[in-house]
Each structure stands twice: as structure tokens, then as C-alpha cells.
């Protein structure tokens, strides 16, 4: 990503008239015959999150202006034919090059695309010829795994391919292997749910090499590449299963050339020693599958501790359905336990959750075969779909083989869980979100300290009882609203600085991960505004309708249900009701964010623009785990939004160490000062309409 920014700057300085930089959504996904709707699909062939969003990022840089020269069509090779893709490219080109005809564009693209695919199909033949030569005696054959923009860039790859050749190795690229008719066996559990294009190739190539006598893998990855952190674990497991040595080299701009040379030398000796032992190639294996367990009577359900309120309600829903349930409570110890089995670049909340599962099962003596890890996901471009897959590998490595994991789509949990349970969980999300909005709306103005906390605890207890009894929780919400309305409060000085909290699903609500940032913002004189957990499901329902012309009835029904609950509390929450995704998408388009790509960035950027337009907030607090791909992308876009609209956007990333929340202190000081100045009749600072 850093190098890409440099290349863009280089092109600008070379006075290029235009920069053609398409946003690459996904590649063709041969072999997958399932649904393409987000609420149904189990696989895709996405390019990484940065590849998808880099044109948007560079179009919103604050240091240089790129928009006038950037030509950036959004391309999906998985969902669009070459002819349709040519049309997409033409629509972007004609805005900058009006004399260009559609026929010229279509012919040029189809011819070049066909030539590229033909060349691609010829690469394996070269490797096959090489293999035949080796049969008569030849060099150690090394297959490089990784991403082409790393492997073939001499600056990024630090000359490692050449260094391998200098040791006498014959170096092949993973696309040169004959993988079309290769059927993975042991690695199928990773492949069938792999949603990244390069991830699919890496996994297939890893097992192919592991089962060949003289093919050894060298995996080139960049420092803290989050997708590669998952793939590295899978590749290690595949190679270990087949007893094959391998080498993983993590690249960054600070490492010593001598260090890499030493590791390459050691890797080559390991490969040569393996060959000398004349071990036979691996025979047929049992084909594996990703865990997709069903809940059974007597199971204990472990529920991610995203927060204690909403997911406490979720636990009650499971208990009402007849299951034992426990909300996981991650802490520093569970994070440390998780990192014993992780590479370090994975999503930090997942590492914490996995560690918490391990500790909970061991501490309570739970039987893995009767323990169900409830972790619903969605097939989107970030790491989220890999959470249950890596969890299974970690639990197995930690001695908890067989611990149940259901591959539950968070948009349609009723396909795995009982329908009544799924509906109750959805209602819990709505009610929990409204209770948070009530709490944060009232607490800054309570005359008697602790009154809002007491009301929240009472409301939580009421809702828990009603879930267990099967009562209508709308009535419980009405009673909760009455509790908050009865709190004596003082708003004579006007509203305090309003802080909109956006970012990662897990980090926004989890005190252990965000180090109690919401409480700190309140202590520093702010009023907190939080979104509902329903925003994720609703965003992807909207995406299915927008991109795939899905039937909108389910979406409209669920939104109607949410609106009915919000209406109960509208006297207090007012403008804090959940925004319309149609408006958020339009605001992004109006701001010239050309590519509306379904995922967390669109959720958060759209909400930020909505808050700004409606003057809902005085500042935005954007919080994420360290190395979070959507978080990094969104933060890059927010710099320009902050500059254009004059509203502070505070980015905080958490890695479980230090005190990152301290950056909030000066921001809150100036927000309070501005508010006090304005109330005395001074000039209002910042803020323009979207």
C-alpha cells in the first residue's frame, strides 16, 4: 500500500495526463456453484481490501490532488462477463477521453483479456517441462507463494527470487503449477471457505507442492499483512501434515539483507536434506471439510463477548431455546493465550476470543464435542469469513479437537439456528442498541450521579427476564424508556460535545479491547452516540438489493420491525434513530467516492457523512484493532473528510498494549472550549454541509 502511494506520486510528477487504476473487486471463481447473494454465499474470489479501495484512497489524499486525472472503473471478473467489463471500462474512459468509441474500447479489452488468459494457461506447461528435466537429475525446485505485486516487484521482494536462484534453486511462480485438475484433499477445509483469490491459489499450490517429491515452497509475505496472517497458519498446517519443509519470509523495509540470505541458506539446506532421504511422495489423503456443526441438545453455547448487554441478551435467547449459554469475557490473559497460537497480524478481537474460548473450556471442564462456538460471519472482503476457519485450527492445535463451530451467516442465521431463536436474537440487537442510545443520551445530563447506570441495569434485568419467559420485549423497552424519562437531568447549558463512535464491530462496544474509551469520553465531558449492531445486516441486505437485484421484502420487513422499536423511544433518542442506507450511499456518491463496495468502510464512511450532513455530532471517534484492513482504509479517507468539512475525526487503533486513549484528552478539551465559547455568543467553528 505504501509503495502504491509512491507509484501514484511518481506518475503525477511525470506529468501523466491520466492514471488508469481500476478498483479490482474479485477474480473469476471457477468451481463455485453457490449463491452470489451476501445472505447466502459461502465463497468468493476477492482481491484484498486494499486492492479494492486504493483508487478511492488516492482520490482522497490531502497532500496531492489526483481526482481529475484518475480513471478508475470498478471491475468484478467474477460477476461480470468480459463484454460487460469492457463496457464498465468504457464508461469511465469516455468521461476523460470523449473521442474514444465504445467499439474501440471493447475490441481492445477483449483482445488483450483473451491474450492474457491464453498466456496464463500456457504457464503450467513450462513447469511440466522443467519437472521432466528434473527427473533426469536437476536442481531443487522452489515454488514462490504470495501476491504477484510483491513477488515481481524488485523493490518489494528485496531480490529474494534472484537470491534463491544464486543458491542453485530453480524458481517457479505458483501460477506455473498444473493446478486446474488438482484436487486438494487435506487442505480442502481451508479451500472451500476461502474467499480471497490469491488465498485460493496459495492453498492449492501449498498442498500440490507438499505432495510432490521435489517441490518446496517459499512464501513471501509483507509485514503484518492481515490476510497473509491467516494464510500462513494454513500453509504451515498443510506442510506439517505432509512432513514437508517450507520457508516463510516476511518482508519489510527495515530488514537486513544478510538476515534474509541466512534464512534462505538454511531453507535450501533443509530442502536438500529432505530430498536426500528419498521420501516417497504423499499418497491419497482423506478429503477434509470446514466444520459446519449443528447445535444439539445438551450443548453449551459460547457467545462472543462483544459487549455484556446485547450479547447477554443473546445468551438468554439461547437459554430460552433450551441450551446452556455463556458469554465470553476476553481480557489481557485471554489475548495472551490467543497469541500463543496466532502469527500476530490477525484481527486482534479474534485472537482474544480464541484465547477466551480455550480458557473457558479448560477452566469449566467443558467437553469439546458438546461445546458450540457461536461466531456468525459473512462472506465479505475483509478477514471476517476466516474467523471460524482459523478458530478450528487453533482449537485443534490447543488440544480441543472437535469443538463445535457453526458456519452461520449473520444475515440468515435461521438456516442453521431455529427460526424462533434467530428472530429473538435480532430483536435483542435492536433493543440493546436502543438501550445504549438511551443511556448515553441521558447520562451526561443526570443531576444525580449513577442514575442512568441504575436505569440501564434495571432495564437489562427486565429484558433478560422477558426473554427467558417468552414475553413481548417491546413492553420491556417501554418500561425502560419510562425509567430513563424519570431521571432528573439538567440540560440548561445545552448539549455537550456529541461524539459519534464508529469503527470495528467488536471494538466499539468491548471495554476490554477499547480500554473503556466510551467511559473516558463521558468523563471528559462528551455525549456518546453509538450505532446499532443491526447496521451490518441491514447494510448487506441493501447491498444484495443494490448489486444483485434481490427481493427487498425481507429487508423492508426487518427495517419496519426496527422502526417500531425506535418509535417507542423516539421521544428521547430523537435524531439518533438508525440512518437510511439509501441516503448514506447517496452521500458517498455526492462526495465523489465512486466505488460503493459492500463492507465496513462503506458502513462507517456513509455514517460519518450522514452525521456531518445532519449535524448530529461535533466529532467522530473512529476505533479499530491494530492492522484492521477496513479501519486503515477508512482512516485514510477520513483525513480528507476532516479537511473538507472541518469536523475532528479521531482515529485510535488498539493492540492490547499502552494507553492509546490518551489522544482523546486534548480533542475533548478543545471541543469543550469551542462549545463554551459558542454558548457565550462566539463564532461557531467548522462544519459545512455535505
mmCIF file of N, CA and C in Angstrom, residues 126-135 137-144 161 164-173 176 214-216 218 268 271:
data_model
loop_
_atom_site.group_PDB
_atom_site.id
_atom_site.type_symbol
_atom_site.label_atom_id
_atom_site.label_comp_id
_atom_site.label_asym_id
_atom_site.label_seq_id
_atom_site.Cartn_x
_atom_site.Cartn_y
_atom_site.Cartn_z
ATOM 1 N N UNK A 126 5.339 -24.935 -18.963
ATOM 2 C CA UNK A 126 6.766 -24.696 -18.711
ATOM 3 C C UNK A 126 7.229 -25.454 -17.475
ATOM 4 N N UNK A 127 6.393 -25.439 -16.432
ATOM 5 C CA UNK A 127 6.752 -26.149 -15.204
ATOM 6 C C UNK A 127 6.785 -27.648 -15.435
ATOM 7 N N UNK A 128 5.872 -28.145 -16.278
ATOM 8 C CA UNK A 128 5.850 -29.583 -16.560
ATOM 9 C C UNK A 128 7.106 -30.016 -17.295
ATOM 10 N N UNK A 129 7.559 -29.180 -18.253
ATOM 11 C CA UNK A 129 8.808 -29.481 -18.964
ATOM 12 C C UNK A 129 9.974 -29.480 -17.990
ATOM 13 N N UNK A 130 9.957 -28.502 -17.088
ATOM 14 C CA UNK A 130 11.013 -28.418 -16.077
ATOM 15 C C UNK A 130 11.024 -29.664 -15.200
ATOM 16 N N UNK A 131 9.837 -30.142 -14.845
ATOM 17 C CA UNK A 131 9.745 -31.334 -14.000
ATOM 18 C C UNK A 131 10.313 -32.546 -14.716
ATOM 19 N N UNK A 132 10.034 -32.629 -16.014
ATOM 20 C CA UNK A 132 10.563 -33.754 -16.787
ATOM 21 C C UNK A 132 12.083 -33.709 -16.833
ATOM 22 N N UNK A 133 12.637 -32.496 -16.982
ATOM 23 C CA UNK A 133 14.099 -32.351 -16.980
ATOM 24 C C UNK A 133 14.681 -32.775 -15.646
ATOM 25 N N UNK A 134 13.973 -32.446 -14.563
ATOM 26 C CA UNK A 134 14.482 -32.787 -13.239
ATOM 27 C C UNK A 134 14.528 -34.297 -13.025
ATOM 28 N N UNK A 135 13.615 -35.024 -13.666
ATOM 29 C CA UNK A 135 13.583 -36.476 -13.490
ATOM 30 C C UNK A 135 14.913 -37.092 -13.887
ATOM 31 N N UNK A 137 17.664 -35.638 -13.286
ATOM 32 C CA UNK A 137 18.634 -35.031 -12.370
ATOM 33 C C UNK A 137 18.658 -33.535 -12.539
ATOM 34 N N UNK A 138 18.319 -32.792 -11.503
ATOM 35 C CA UNK A 138 18.273 -31.347 -11.630
ATOM 36 C C UNK A 138 18.310 -30.660 -10.291
ATOM 37 N N UNK A 139 18.098 -29.346 -10.319
ATOM 38 C CA UNK A 139 18.195 -28.530 -9.117
ATOM 39 C C UNK A 139 16.972 -28.718 -8.225
ATOM 40 N N UNK A 140 17.141 -28.262 -6.987
ATOM 41 C CA UNK A 140 15.993 -28.181 -6.089
ATOM 42 C C UNK A 140 15.004 -27.193 -6.699
ATOM 43 N N UNK A 141 13.727 -27.574 -6.733
ATOM 44 C CA UNK A 141 12.694 -26.738 -7.352
ATOM 45 C C UNK A 141 11.915 -26.017 -6.250
ATOM 46 N N UNK A 142 11.953 -24.703 -6.302
ATOM 47 C CA UNK A 142 11.297 -23.864 -5.297
ATOM 48 C C UNK A 142 10.113 -23.149 -5.936
ATOM 49 N N UNK A 143 8.967 -23.245 -5.293
ATOM 50 C CA UNK A 143 7.772 -22.543 -5.763
ATOM 51 C C UNK A 143 7.506 -21.368 -4.832
ATOM 52 N N UNK A 144 7.456 -20.181 -5.419
ATOM 53 C CA UNK A 144 7.177 -18.988 -4.626
ATOM 54 C C UNK A 144 5.677 -18.816 -4.479
ATOM 55 N N UNK A 161 13.926 -13.667 -5.119
ATOM 56 C CA UNK A 161 13.936 -14.689 -6.182
ATOM 57 C C UNK A 161 15.330 -14.896 -6.765
ATOM 58 N N UNK A 164 17.514 -16.854 -4.377
ATOM 59 C CA UNK A 164 17.211 -18.289 -4.417
ATOM 60 C C UNK A 164 17.892 -18.952 -5.613
ATOM 61 N N UNK A 165 17.849 -18.276 -6.744
ATOM 62 C CA UNK A 165 18.493 -18.836 -7.941
ATOM 63 C C UNK A 165 20.006 -18.917 -7.754
ATOM 64 N N UNK A 166 20.570 -17.966 -7.053
ATOM 65 C CA UNK A 166 22.019 -17.977 -6.827
ATOM 66 C C UNK A 166 22.462 -19.151 -5.961
ATOM 67 N N UNK A 167 21.530 -19.725 -5.191
ATOM 68 C CA UNK A 167 21.862 -20.925 -4.404
ATOM 69 C C UNK A 167 21.784 -22.195 -5.242
ATOM 70 N N UNK A 168 21.345 -22.041 -6.489
ATOM 71 C CA UNK A 168 21.218 -23.205 -7.362
ATOM 72 C C UNK A 168 19.799 -23.695 -7.521
ATOM 73 N N UNK A 169 18.837 -23.018 -6.900
ATOM 74 C CA UNK A 169 17.444 -23.458 -6.993
ATOM 75 C C UNK A 169 16.837 -23.055 -8.332
ATOM 76 N N UNK A 170 15.924 -23.873 -8.787
ATOM 77 C CA UNK A 170 15.081 -23.493 -9.914
ATOM 78 C C UNK A 170 13.811 -22.892 -9.322
ATOM 79 N N UNK A 171 13.527 -21.641 -9.641
ATOM 80 C CA UNK A 171 12.438 -20.916 -9.007
ATOM 81 C C UNK A 171 11.229 -20.860 -9.937
ATOM 82 N N UNK A 172 10.090 -21.277 -9.421
ATOM 83 C CA UNK A 172 8.822 -21.229 -10.150
ATOM 84 C C UNK A 172 7.849 -20.325 -9.401
ATOM 85 N N UNK A 173 6.925 -19.744 -10.145
ATOM 86 C CA UNK A 173 5.838 -18.968 -9.549
ATOM 87 C C UNK A 173 4.634 -19.889 -9.407
ATOM 88 N N UNK A 176 2.486 -21.163 -12.198
ATOM 89 C CA UNK A 176 3.073 -22.051 -13.195
ATOM 90 C C UNK A 176 2.829 -23.529 -12.882
ATOM 91 N N UNK A 214 9.874 -33.183 -5.332
ATOM 92 C CA UNK A 214 10.862 -32.111 -5.411
ATOM 93 C C UNK A 214 10.204 -30.767 -5.750
ATOM 94 N N UNK A 215 9.280 -30.387 -4.902
ATOM 95 C CA UNK A 215 8.714 -29.042 -4.956
ATOM 96 C C UNK A 215 8.657 -28.515 -3.526
ATOM 97 N N UNK A 216 9.316 -27.384 -3.293
ATOM 98 C CA UNK A 216 9.384 -26.805 -1.953
ATOM 99 C C UNK A 216 8.873 -25.362 -2.012
ATOM 100 N N UNK A 218 8.408 -21.403 -0.832
ATOM 101 C CA UNK A 218 8.912 -20.208 -0.160
ATOM 102 C C UNK A 218 7.794 -19.172 -0.251
ATOM 103 N N UNK A 268 17.308 -23.736 2.077
ATOM 104 C CA UNK A 268 17.783 -24.590 0.991
ATOM 105 C C UNK A 268 18.437 -25.857 1.531
ATOM 106 N N UNK A 271 15.690 -28.192 2.435
ATOM 107 C CA UNK A 271 15.094 -28.817 1.248
ATOM 108 C C UNK A 271 15.999 -29.939 0.718
#
